[in-house]
Amino acid sequence: METKFFVHESSYVDEGVSIGDGTKIWHFCHIQKGAKIGKNCTLGQNVNVSQNVVIGDNCKIQNNVSVYEGVELEDGVFCGPSCVFTNDLTPRAEFPKGTAGYKKTLIKRGASIGANATIVCGHTIGEYAMVAAGAVVTKDVPDYSLVAGVPGSVIGKVDKKGDLIKMI
Ligand SMILES: CC(C)(COP(=O)(O)OP(=O)(O)OC[C@H]1O[C@@H](n2cnc3c(N)ncnc32)[C@H](O)[C@@H]1OP(=O)(O)O)[C@@H](O)C(=O)NCCC(=O)NCCS
């Protein structure tokens, strides 16, 4: 069957992966077993999608992002370069929790995560919310909110296109 997506020859796609039409996976990526990536997504260089992760349509994932198990991206999510997801709130090398111990993270439709931001697991980033570069998200982020700082706090409201409409 003709594939309607693109995977650069330097990338690995494990078995049982589903990739939607029009999606482009660039250099040095690894898409792990059971992951589902929607239509018209772009994955930049050195992106890892862990097993069973679900990514919606029209997402853009910039260079050096690992989307770990327990993280879900709805449609139209933007992940800035080197942003960081997590899935174990209190990790220990000697006492791994396994999948059952992961805390889920949901990035809702149209949300954007700035470069180098960190999303502590167990939180939801609302629709069309914007996470500033370098922020550390430690709480749920309401829809259309702009969050910045360490720890992240809501500093404004943004519209669907990402323009600032109000500073708080
Ligand atoms: C948060 C952001 C959207 C604000 O942009 P802006 O509307 O032009 O805002 P301004 O630069 O006028 O800054 C407004 C205030 O927020 C602060 N601020 C801006 N960016 C910030 C950040 N990343 N973290 C903390 N504070 C920030 C500014 O210092 C300023 O504070 P002040 O009023 O006390 O001086 C932008 O700075 C940002 O981080 N964008 C993400 C860029 C990115 O990562 N892109 C990835 C693809 S390349």
PDB file of C-alpha atoms and ligand atoms in Angstrom:
ATOM      1  CA  MET A   1       0.000   0.000   0.000  1.00  0.00           C
ATOM      2  CA  GLU A   2       1.307   3.467  -0.862  1.00  0.00           C
ATOM      3  CA  THR A   3       2.305   5.478   2.213  1.00  0.00           C
ATOM      4  CA  LYS A   4       0.980   9.008   2.250  1.00  0.00           C
ATOM      5  CA  PHE A   5       3.294  10.215   5.003  1.00  0.00           C
ATOM      6  CA  PHE A   6       7.044  10.898   5.016  1.00  0.00           C
ATOM      7  CA  VAL A   7       9.648   9.411   7.343  1.00  0.00           C
ATOM      8  CA  HIS A   8      13.280  10.445   6.848  1.00  0.00           C
ATOM      9  CA  GLU A   9      15.626   7.506   6.356  1.00  0.00           C
ATOM     10  CA  SER A  10      17.494   8.324   9.601  1.00  0.00           C
ATOM     11  CA  SER A  11      14.373   7.749  11.729  1.00  0.00           C
ATOM     12  CA  TYR A  12      12.956   4.557  13.242  1.00  0.00           C
ATOM     13  CA  VAL A  13       9.283   3.634  13.303  1.00  0.00           C
ATOM     14  CA  ASP A  14       8.458   0.579  15.436  1.00  0.00           C
ATOM     15  CA  GLU A  15       5.737  -1.936  14.709  1.00  0.00           C
ATOM     16  CA  GLY A  16       2.102  -1.202  15.387  1.00  0.00           C
ATOM     17  CA  VAL A  17       2.451   2.533  14.801  1.00  0.00           C
ATOM     18  CA  SER A  18      -0.207   4.518  12.977  1.00  0.00           C
ATOM     19  CA  ILE A  19       0.747   7.680  11.077  1.00  0.00           C
ATOM     20  CA  GLY A  20      -1.794   9.883   9.301  1.00  0.00           C
ATOM     21  CA  ASP A  21      -1.665  11.166   5.743  1.00  0.00           C
ATOM     22  CA  GLY A  22       0.482  14.221   5.127  1.00  0.00           C
ATOM     23  CA  THR A  23       2.578  13.816   8.286  1.00  0.00           C
ATOM     24  CA  LYS A  24       6.318  14.458   8.007  1.00  0.00           C
ATOM     25  CA  ILE A  25       8.852  12.914  10.368  1.00  0.00           C
ATOM     26  CA  TRP A  26      12.296  14.443   9.947  1.00  0.00           C
ATOM     27  CA  HIS A  27      15.799  13.363  10.971  1.00  0.00           C
ATOM     28  CA  PHE A  28      16.758  11.093  13.889  1.00  0.00           C
ATOM     29  CA  CYS A  29      13.290  10.501  15.303  1.00  0.00           C
ATOM     30  CA  HIS A  30      12.023   7.359  17.049  1.00  0.00           C
ATOM     31  CA  ILE A  31       8.344   6.487  17.026  1.00  0.00           C
ATOM     32  CA  GLN A  32       7.764   3.663  19.480  1.00  0.00           C
ATOM     33  CA  LYS A  33       5.404   0.719  19.399  1.00  0.00           C
ATOM     34  CA  GLY A  34       1.695   1.432  19.387  1.00  0.00           C
ATOM     35  CA  ALA A  35       1.994   5.215  18.998  1.00  0.00           C
ATOM     36  CA  LYS A  36      -0.687   6.997  16.961  1.00  0.00           C
ATOM     37  CA  ILE A  37       0.153  10.185  15.093  1.00  0.00           C
ATOM     38  CA  GLY A  38      -2.592  12.007  13.244  1.00  0.00           C
ATOM     39  CA  LYS A  39      -2.736  13.701   9.859  1.00  0.00           C
ATOM     40  CA  ASN A  40      -0.623  16.631   8.659  1.00  0.00           C
ATOM     41  CA  CYS A  41       1.733  16.698  11.629  1.00  0.00           C
ATOM     42  CA  THR A  42       5.368  17.778  11.497  1.00  0.00           C
ATOM     43  CA  LEU A  43       7.971  16.218  13.768  1.00  0.00           C
ATOM     44  CA  GLY A  44      11.315  18.010  13.662  1.00  0.00           C
ATOM     45  CA  GLN A  45      14.765  16.610  14.321  1.00  0.00           C
ATOM     46  CA  ASN A  46      15.350  14.263  17.267  1.00  0.00           C
ATOM     47  CA  VAL A  47      11.749  13.798  18.357  1.00  0.00           C
ATOM     48  CA  ASN A  48      10.845  10.719  20.399  1.00  0.00           C
ATOM     49  CA  VAL A  49       7.260   9.508  20.614  1.00  0.00           C
ATOM     50  CA  SER A  50       6.993   6.854  23.296  1.00  0.00           C
ATOM     51  CA  GLN A  51       4.856   3.759  23.150  1.00  0.00           C
ATOM     52  CA  ASN A  52       1.079   4.146  22.981  1.00  0.00           C
ATOM     53  CA  VAL A  53       1.240   7.946  22.857  1.00  0.00           C
ATOM     54  CA  VAL A  54      -1.627   9.570  20.950  1.00  0.00           C
ATOM     55  CA  ILE A  55      -1.005  12.725  18.914  1.00  0.00           C
ATOM     56  CA  GLY A  56      -3.872  14.403  17.043  1.00  0.00           C
ATOM     57  CA  ASP A  57      -3.986  16.006  13.599  1.00  0.00           C
ATOM     58  CA  ASN A  58      -2.099  19.148  12.550  1.00  0.00           C
ATOM     59  CA  CYS A  59       0.405  19.126  15.424  1.00  0.00           C
ATOM     60  CA  LYS A  60       3.888  20.637  15.151  1.00  0.00           C
ATOM     61  CA  ILE A  61       6.628  19.223  17.316  1.00  0.00           C
ATOM     62  CA  GLN A  62       9.900  21.117  17.088  1.00  0.00           C
ATOM     63  CA  ASN A  63      13.414  19.733  17.510  1.00  0.00           C
ATOM     64  CA  ASN A  64      14.485  17.733  20.577  1.00  0.00           C
ATOM     65  CA  VAL A  65      11.132  16.886  22.138  1.00  0.00           C
ATOM     66  CA  SER A  66      10.275  13.583  23.837  1.00  0.00           C
ATOM     67  CA  VAL A  67       6.561  12.875  24.111  1.00  0.00           C
ATOM     68  CA  TYR A  68       6.537  10.295  26.899  1.00  0.00           C
ATOM     69  CA  GLU A  69       3.973   7.618  27.619  1.00  0.00           C
ATOM     70  CA  GLY A  70       1.056   9.151  29.512  1.00  0.00           C
ATOM     71  CA  VAL A  71       1.149  12.357  27.469  1.00  0.00           C
ATOM     72  CA  GLU A  72      -1.604  13.064  24.929  1.00  0.00           C
ATOM     73  CA  LEU A  73      -1.642  15.879  22.385  1.00  0.00           C
ATOM     74  CA  GLU A  74      -4.999  16.828  20.890  1.00  0.00           C
ATOM     75  CA  ASP A  75      -5.322  18.375  17.418  1.00  0.00           C
ATOM     76  CA  GLY A  76      -3.315  21.468  16.500  1.00  0.00           C
ATOM     77  CA  VAL A  77      -0.855  21.404  19.401  1.00  0.00           C
ATOM     78  CA  PHE A  78       2.487  23.214  19.014  1.00  0.00           C
ATOM     79  CA  CYS A  79       5.477  21.947  21.010  1.00  0.00           C
ATOM     80  CA  GLY A  80       8.373  24.415  20.941  1.00  0.00           C
ATOM     81  CA  PRO A  81      11.972  23.303  20.604  1.00  0.00           C
ATOM     82  CA  SER A  82      13.380  21.314  23.525  1.00  0.00           C
ATOM     83  CA  CYS A  83      10.217  21.537  25.603  1.00  0.00           C
ATOM     84  CA  VAL A  84      10.054  18.813  28.229  1.00  0.00           C
ATOM     85  CA  PHE A  85       7.253  16.441  29.182  1.00  0.00           C
ATOM     86  CA  THR A  86       7.380  14.162  32.220  1.00  0.00           C
ATOM     87  CA  ASN A  87       5.377  11.157  33.352  1.00  0.00           C
ATOM     88  CA  ASP A  88       6.707  10.171  36.783  1.00  0.00           C
ATOM     89  CA  LEU A  89       6.179  12.764  39.512  1.00  0.00           C
ATOM     90  CA  THR A  90       8.652  11.246  41.972  1.00  0.00           C
ATOM     91  CA  PRO A  91      11.094   9.158  39.926  1.00  0.00           C
ATOM     92  CA  ARG A  92      13.611   6.768  41.428  1.00  0.00           C
ATOM     93  CA  ALA A  93      16.050   4.783  39.321  1.00  0.00           C
ATOM     94  CA  GLU A  94      15.974   1.947  41.860  1.00  0.00           C
ATOM     95  CA  PHE A  95      12.182   1.803  42.223  1.00  0.00           C
ATOM     96  CA  PRO A  96      10.630   2.257  38.781  1.00  0.00           C
ATOM     97  CA  LYS A  97       6.836   2.610  38.879  1.00  0.00           C
ATOM     98  CA  GLY A  98       6.066   1.385  35.367  1.00  0.00           C
ATOM     99  CA  THR A  99       3.140   2.504  33.260  1.00  0.00           C
ATOM    100  CA  ALA A 100       0.570   2.179  36.049  1.00  0.00           C
ATOM    101  CA  GLY A 101       2.427   4.773  38.111  1.00  0.00           C
ATOM    102  CA  TYR A 102       2.573   7.431  35.398  1.00  0.00           C
ATOM    103  CA  LYS A 103       0.546  10.595  35.820  1.00  0.00           C
ATOM    104  CA  LYS A 104      -1.282  11.641  32.673  1.00  0.00           C
ATOM    105  CA  THR A 105      -0.737  14.939  30.916  1.00  0.00           C
ATOM    106  CA  LEU A 106      -3.244  16.280  28.394  1.00  0.00           C
ATOM    107  CA  ILE A 107      -2.477  19.109  26.002  1.00  0.00           C
ATOM    108  CA  LYS A 108      -5.774  20.266  24.586  1.00  0.00           C
ATOM    109  CA  ARG A 109      -6.639  21.419  21.113  1.00  0.00           C
ATOM    110  CA  GLY A 110      -4.655  24.324  19.699  1.00  0.00           C
ATOM    111  CA  ALA A 111      -2.436  24.865  22.751  1.00  0.00           C
ATOM    112  CA  SER A 112       1.197  25.990  22.353  1.00  0.00           C
ATOM    113  CA  ILE A 113       4.189  25.190  24.531  1.00  0.00           C
ATOM    114  CA  GLY A 114       7.160  27.552  24.325  1.00  0.00           C
ATOM    115  CA  ALA A 115      10.776  26.622  23.833  1.00  0.00           C
ATOM    116  CA  ASN A 116      12.400  24.864  26.767  1.00  0.00           C
ATOM    117  CA  ALA A 117       9.232  24.878  28.900  1.00  0.00           C
ATOM    118  CA  THR A 118       8.725  21.951  31.285  1.00  0.00           C
ATOM    119  CA  ILE A 119       5.331  20.382  31.884  1.00  0.00           C
ATOM    120  CA  VAL A 120       5.237  18.582  35.222  1.00  0.00           C
ATOM    121  CA  CYS A 121       3.066  15.490  34.750  1.00  0.00           C
ATOM    122  CA  GLY A 122      -0.518  15.124  35.925  1.00  0.00           C
ATOM    123  CA  HIS A 123      -1.740  18.395  34.432  1.00  0.00           C
ATOM    124  CA  THR A 124      -3.978  19.583  31.620  1.00  0.00           C
ATOM    125  CA  ILE A 125      -3.115  22.499  29.391  1.00  0.00           C
ATOM    126  CA  GLY A 126      -6.353  24.028  28.162  1.00  0.00           C
ATOM    127  CA  GLU A 127      -7.528  24.752  24.637  1.00  0.00           C
ATOM    128  CA  TYR A 128      -5.497  27.416  22.840  1.00  0.00           C
ATOM    129  CA  ALA A 129      -3.502  28.135  26.001  1.00  0.00           C
ATOM    130  CA  MET A 130       0.047  29.444  25.571  1.00  0.00           C
ATOM    131  CA  VAL A 131       2.995  28.401  27.726  1.00  0.00           C
ATOM    132  CA  ALA A 132       5.848  30.920  27.622  1.00  0.00           C
ATOM    133  CA  ALA A 133       9.405  29.942  26.806  1.00  0.00           C
ATOM    134  CA  GLY A 134      11.143  28.438  29.809  1.00  0.00           C
ATOM    135  CA  ALA A 135       8.035  28.182  32.009  1.00  0.00           C
ATOM    136  CA  VAL A 136       7.577  25.296  34.423  1.00  0.00           C
ATOM    137  CA  VAL A 137       3.927  24.236  34.477  1.00  0.00           C
ATOM    138  CA  THR A 138       2.928  22.807  37.875  1.00  0.00           C
ATOM    139  CA  LYS A 139      -0.848  23.327  37.729  1.00  0.00           C
ATOM    140  CA  ASP A 140      -3.655  22.942  35.202  1.00  0.00           C
ATOM    141  CA  VAL A 141      -3.690  25.803  32.689  1.00  0.00           C
ATOM    142  CA  PRO A 142      -7.112  27.247  31.815  1.00  0.00           C
ATOM    143  CA  ASP A 143      -8.220  27.588  28.186  1.00  0.00           C
ATOM    144  CA  TYR A 144      -6.813  30.631  26.336  1.00  0.00           C
ATOM    145  CA  SER A 145      -4.450  31.501  29.221  1.00  0.00           C
ATOM    146  CA  LEU A 146      -0.857  32.669  28.903  1.00  0.00           C
ATOM    147  CA  VAL A 147       1.345  31.075  31.558  1.00  0.00           C
ATOM    148  CA  ALA A 148       4.923  32.123  32.276  1.00  0.00           C
ATOM    149  CA  GLY A 149       7.605  31.770  34.903  1.00  0.00           C
ATOM    150  CA  VAL A 150       8.907  29.232  37.392  1.00  0.00           C
ATOM    151  CA  PRO A 151       6.583  28.013  38.775  1.00  0.00           C
ATOM    152  CA  GLY A 152       4.238  28.996  35.943  1.00  0.00           C
ATOM    153  CA  SER A 153       1.432  31.421  36.657  1.00  0.00           C
ATOM    154  CA  VAL A 154      -1.233  32.939  34.469  1.00  0.00           C
ATOM    155  CA  ILE A 155      -0.013  36.344  33.284  1.00  0.00           C
ATOM    156  CA  GLY A 156      -2.477  36.974  30.462  1.00  0.00           C
ATOM    157  CA  LYS A 157      -5.119  35.824  28.016  1.00  0.00           C
ATOM    158  CA  VAL A 158      -4.541  34.980  24.381  1.00  0.00           C
ATOM    159  CA  ASP A 159      -6.873  34.512  21.447  1.00  0.00           C
ATOM    160  CA  LYS A 160      -7.134  31.560  19.092  1.00  0.00           C
ATOM    161  CA  LYS A 161      -4.335  32.883  16.877  1.00  0.00           C
ATOM    162  CA  GLY A 162      -2.033  33.403  19.868  1.00  0.00           C
ATOM    163  CA  ASP A 163      -2.269  37.183  20.066  1.00  0.00           C
ATOM    164  CA  LEU A 164      -2.238  38.646  23.548  1.00  0.00           C
ATOM    165  CA  ILE A 165      -5.626  40.124  24.426  1.00  0.00           C
ATOM    166  CA  LYS A 166      -5.140  41.017  28.075  1.00  0.00           C
ATOM    167  CA  MET A 167      -2.300  41.030  30.638  1.00  0.00           C
ATOM    168  CA  ILE A 168      -3.343  40.111  34.153  1.00  0.00           C
TER     169      ILE A 168
HETATM  170  C1  LIG B   1       5.275  34.889  26.697  1.00  0.00           C
HETATM  171  C2  LIG B   1       5.372  35.555  25.332  1.00  0.00           C
HETATM  172  C3  LIG B   1       4.312  35.027  24.390  1.00  0.00           C
HETATM  173  C4  LIG B   1       5.132  37.041  25.589  1.00  0.00           C
HETATM  174  O1  LIG B   1       5.416  37.758  24.437  1.00  0.00           O
HETATM  175  P1  LIG B   1       4.977  39.325  24.344  1.00  0.00           P
HETATM  176  O2  LIG B   1       3.508  39.420  24.300  1.00  0.00           O
HETATM  177  O3  LIG B   1       5.752  39.930  23.231  1.00  0.00           O
HETATM  178  O4  LIG B   1       5.386  39.882  25.746  1.00  0.00           O
HETATM  179  P2  LIG B   1       6.527  40.910  26.172  1.00  0.00           P
HETATM  180  O5  LIG B   1       7.859  40.532  25.618  1.00  0.00           O
HETATM  181  O6  LIG B   1       6.002  42.285  25.944  1.00  0.00           O
HETATM  182  O7  LIG B   1       6.576  40.626  27.741  1.00  0.00           O
HETATM  183  C5  LIG B   1       5.514  40.930  28.600  1.00  0.00           C
HETATM  184  C6  LIG B   1       5.987  40.628  30.020  1.00  0.00           C
HETATM  185  O8  LIG B   1       6.135  39.183  30.148  1.00  0.00           O
HETATM  186  C7  LIG B   1       7.496  38.869  30.469  1.00  0.00           C
HETATM  187  N1  LIG B   1       7.860  37.679  29.708  1.00  0.00           N
HETATM  188  C8  LIG B   1       7.909  37.536  28.363  1.00  0.00           C
HETATM  189  N2  LIG B   1       8.277  36.295  28.042  1.00  0.00           N
HETATM  190  C9  LIG B   1       8.460  35.641  29.196  1.00  0.00           C
HETATM  191  C10 LIG B   1       8.867  34.324  29.508  1.00  0.00           C
HETATM  192  N3  LIG B   1       9.110  33.431  28.541  1.00  0.00           N
HETATM  193  N4  LIG B   1       8.949  33.969  30.809  1.00  0.00           N
HETATM  194  C11 LIG B   1       8.691  34.874  31.800  1.00  0.00           C
HETATM  195  N5  LIG B   1       8.294  36.137  31.556  1.00  0.00           N
HETATM  196  C12 LIG B   1       8.197  36.517  30.266  1.00  0.00           C
HETATM  197  C13 LIG B   1       8.313  40.086  30.037  1.00  0.00           C
HETATM  198  O9  LIG B   1       9.520  40.173  30.756  1.00  0.00           O
HETATM  199  C14 LIG B   1       7.364  41.201  30.340  1.00  0.00           C
HETATM  200  O10 LIG B   1       7.357  41.453  31.716  1.00  0.00           O
HETATM  201  P3  LIG B   1       7.326  42.966  32.317  1.00  0.00           P
HETATM  202  O11 LIG B   1       5.979  43.493  31.854  1.00  0.00           O
HETATM  203  O12 LIG B   1       7.431  42.775  33.777  1.00  0.00           O
HETATM  204  O13 LIG B   1       8.452  43.676  31.685  1.00  0.00           O
HETATM  205  C15 LIG B   1       6.773  35.319  24.704  1.00  0.00           C
HETATM  206  O14 LIG B   1       7.774  36.050  25.409  1.00  0.00           O
HETATM  207  C16 LIG B   1       7.175  33.857  24.698  1.00  0.00           C
HETATM  208  O15 LIG B   1       7.751  33.295  25.648  1.00  0.00           O
HETATM  209  N6  LIG B   1       6.853  33.215  23.553  1.00  0.00           N
HETATM  210  C17 LIG B   1       7.211  31.818  23.269  1.00  0.00           C
HETATM  211  C18 LIG B   1       8.289  31.796  22.161  1.00  0.00           C
HETATM  212  C19 LIG B   1       8.653  30.388  21.837  1.00  0.00           C
HETATM  213  O16 LIG B   1       9.103  29.642  22.696  1.00  0.00           O
HETATM  214  N7  LIG B   1       8.477  30.000  20.601  1.00  0.00           N
HETATM  215  C20 LIG B   1       8.747  28.616  20.201  1.00  0.00           C
HETATM  216  C21 LIG B   1       8.791  28.490  18.686  1.00  0.00           C
HETATM  217  S1  LIG B   1      10.305  29.124  18.043  1.00  0.00           S
END
